[in-house]
Amino acid sequence: MRYLRVILIVTLAMTFSAALLFAEPPKDPGKAEAEAERSGMSNTVRIFGKDTCPFTVRALKDYEKNGYDVEYIDVVKDPSMQEEMIRISGGKLVPVIIEDGEVKIGHGGT
């Protein structure tokens, strides 16, 4: 049993080390802005969401931290914009993020 624990710990340590070795380096704040300038793309993102959604709040913070100009639309406070969001995304899930004409539903990080 003791050897099994040692093997498990060594395996976990090796897996974690490999994950760190091949991990993508963190993005620099403002890097998105520089990339957008080089590619000719807009640095503005439009986010449909609601204040009580933690994913919406996280999306707002992440995009602002990375130098984007964020246009935030609270669909609870403006029902006509909720209809617009549903038309764009096909559903009621938030956040709906529109970046360079691409529609993303949900937020997993920028």
Short mmCIF file of C-alpha atoms in Angstrom, two decimals:
data_model
loop_
_atom_site.label_atom_id
_atom_site.label_comp_id
_atom_site.label_asym_id
_atom_site.label_seq_id
_atom_site.Cartn_x
_atom_site.Cartn_y
_atom_site.Cartn_z
CA MET A 1 0.00 0.00 0.00
CA ARG A 2 2.86 2.35 0.84
CA TYR A 3 4.51 1.80 -2.55
CA LEU A 4 1.21 2.47 -4.26
CA ARG A 5 1.00 5.88 -2.54
CA VAL A 6 4.57 6.72 -3.56
CA ILE A 7 3.89 5.73 -7.17
CA LEU A 8 0.72 7.83 -7.17
CA ILE A 9 2.52 10.88 -5.76
CA VAL A 10 5.39 10.56 -8.24
CA THR A 11 2.95 10.17 -11.15
CA LEU A 12 0.99 13.24 -10.06
CA ALA A 13 4.17 15.27 -9.66
CA MET A 14 5.37 14.29 -13.14
CA THR A 15 1.99 15.12 -14.68
CA PHE A 16 1.88 18.50 -12.97
CA SER A 17 5.45 19.28 -14.04
CA ALA A 18 4.66 18.40 -17.65
CA ALA A 19 1.54 20.59 -17.55
CA LEU A 20 3.64 23.53 -16.34
CA LEU A 21 6.32 22.87 -18.93
CA PHE A 22 3.89 22.93 -21.86
CA ALA A 23 1.51 25.59 -20.50
CA GLU A 24 0.87 28.72 -22.53
CA PRO A 25 2.55 31.79 -21.03
CA PRO A 26 0.21 34.38 -19.51
CA LYS A 27 -0.96 37.16 -21.83
CA ASP A 28 0.33 40.67 -21.28
CA PRO A 29 -2.29 43.34 -20.59
CA GLY A 30 -2.51 45.40 -23.73
CA LYS A 31 -1.35 42.53 -25.92
CA ALA A 32 -4.84 42.21 -27.39
CA GLU A 33 -4.73 45.91 -28.24
CA ALA A 34 -1.40 45.57 -30.06
CA GLU A 35 -2.58 42.48 -31.93
CA ALA A 36 -5.79 44.25 -32.97
CA GLU A 37 -3.79 47.20 -34.30
CA ARG A 38 -1.54 44.92 -36.32
CA SER A 39 -4.41 42.93 -37.78
CA GLY A 40 -6.61 45.98 -38.43
CA MET A 41 -9.37 44.61 -36.19
CA SER A 42 -11.47 46.62 -33.81
CA ASN A 43 -10.55 46.66 -30.14
CA THR A 44 -14.19 46.91 -29.09
CA VAL A 45 -16.23 44.06 -27.68
CA ARG A 46 -19.97 44.03 -26.99
CA ILE A 47 -21.20 41.97 -24.03
CA PHE A 48 -24.84 41.15 -23.36
CA GLY A 49 -25.32 39.93 -19.80
CA LYS A 50 -26.74 40.58 -16.39
CA ASP A 51 -25.16 41.97 -13.25
CA THR A 52 -26.00 38.87 -11.18
CA CYS A 53 -24.19 36.45 -13.53
CA PRO A 54 -20.65 35.65 -12.34
CA PHE A 55 -19.59 34.71 -15.89
CA THR A 56 -20.74 38.10 -17.17
CA VAL A 57 -18.85 39.90 -14.40
CA ARG A 58 -15.72 37.83 -15.14
CA ALA A 59 -15.98 38.53 -18.89
CA LEU A 60 -16.25 42.28 -18.25
CA LYS A 61 -13.19 42.25 -16.00
CA ASP A 62 -11.11 40.08 -18.33
CA TYR A 63 -11.81 42.11 -21.45
CA GLU A 64 -11.20 45.43 -19.69
CA LYS A 65 -7.98 44.08 -18.16
CA ASN A 66 -6.78 43.07 -21.63
CA GLY A 67 -7.30 46.57 -23.02
CA TYR A 68 -10.61 46.17 -24.83
CA ASP A 69 -13.24 48.88 -25.04
CA VAL A 70 -16.30 47.12 -23.63
CA GLU A 71 -19.89 47.99 -24.48
CA TYR A 72 -21.95 46.27 -21.77
CA ILE A 73 -25.69 45.73 -22.17
CA ASP A 74 -27.64 44.57 -19.11
CA VAL A 75 -30.52 42.56 -20.61
CA VAL A 76 -32.47 42.59 -17.35
CA LYS A 77 -32.61 46.39 -17.25
CA ASP A 78 -33.39 46.69 -20.98
CA PRO A 79 -35.86 44.02 -22.21
CA SER A 80 -35.62 45.22 -25.83
CA MET A 81 -31.90 44.42 -25.74
CA GLN A 82 -32.74 40.97 -24.37
CA GLU A 83 -34.78 40.38 -27.52
CA GLU A 84 -31.79 41.57 -29.59
CA MET A 85 -29.49 39.20 -27.70
CA ILE A 86 -31.86 36.26 -28.31
CA ARG A 87 -32.02 37.15 -32.00
CA ILE A 88 -28.21 37.21 -32.23
CA SER A 89 -27.43 34.14 -30.12
CA GLY A 90 -30.56 32.04 -30.48
CA GLY A 91 -31.04 31.65 -26.73
CA LYS A 92 -31.19 33.24 -23.30
CA LEU A 93 -27.78 32.15 -21.97
CA VAL A 94 -25.47 34.95 -20.87
CA PRO A 95 -22.94 36.34 -21.42
CA VAL A 96 -23.16 36.74 -25.17
CA ILE A 97 -19.92 38.28 -26.39
CA ILE A 98 -19.54 39.83 -29.83
CA GLU A 99 -15.92 40.35 -30.80
CA ASP A 100 -14.88 41.21 -34.37
CA GLY A 101 -18.24 39.98 -35.67
CA GLU A 102 -17.87 36.60 -33.95
CA VAL A 103 -20.59 35.63 -31.46
CA LYS A 104 -19.52 33.66 -28.38
CA ILE A 105 -21.90 32.33 -25.75
CA GLY A 106 -20.42 32.02 -22.27
CA HIS A 107 -16.99 33.01 -21.01
CA GLY A 108 -13.99 30.88 -20.26
CA GLY A 109 -11.41 33.66 -20.35
CA THR A 110 -9.91 35.92 -22.92
#
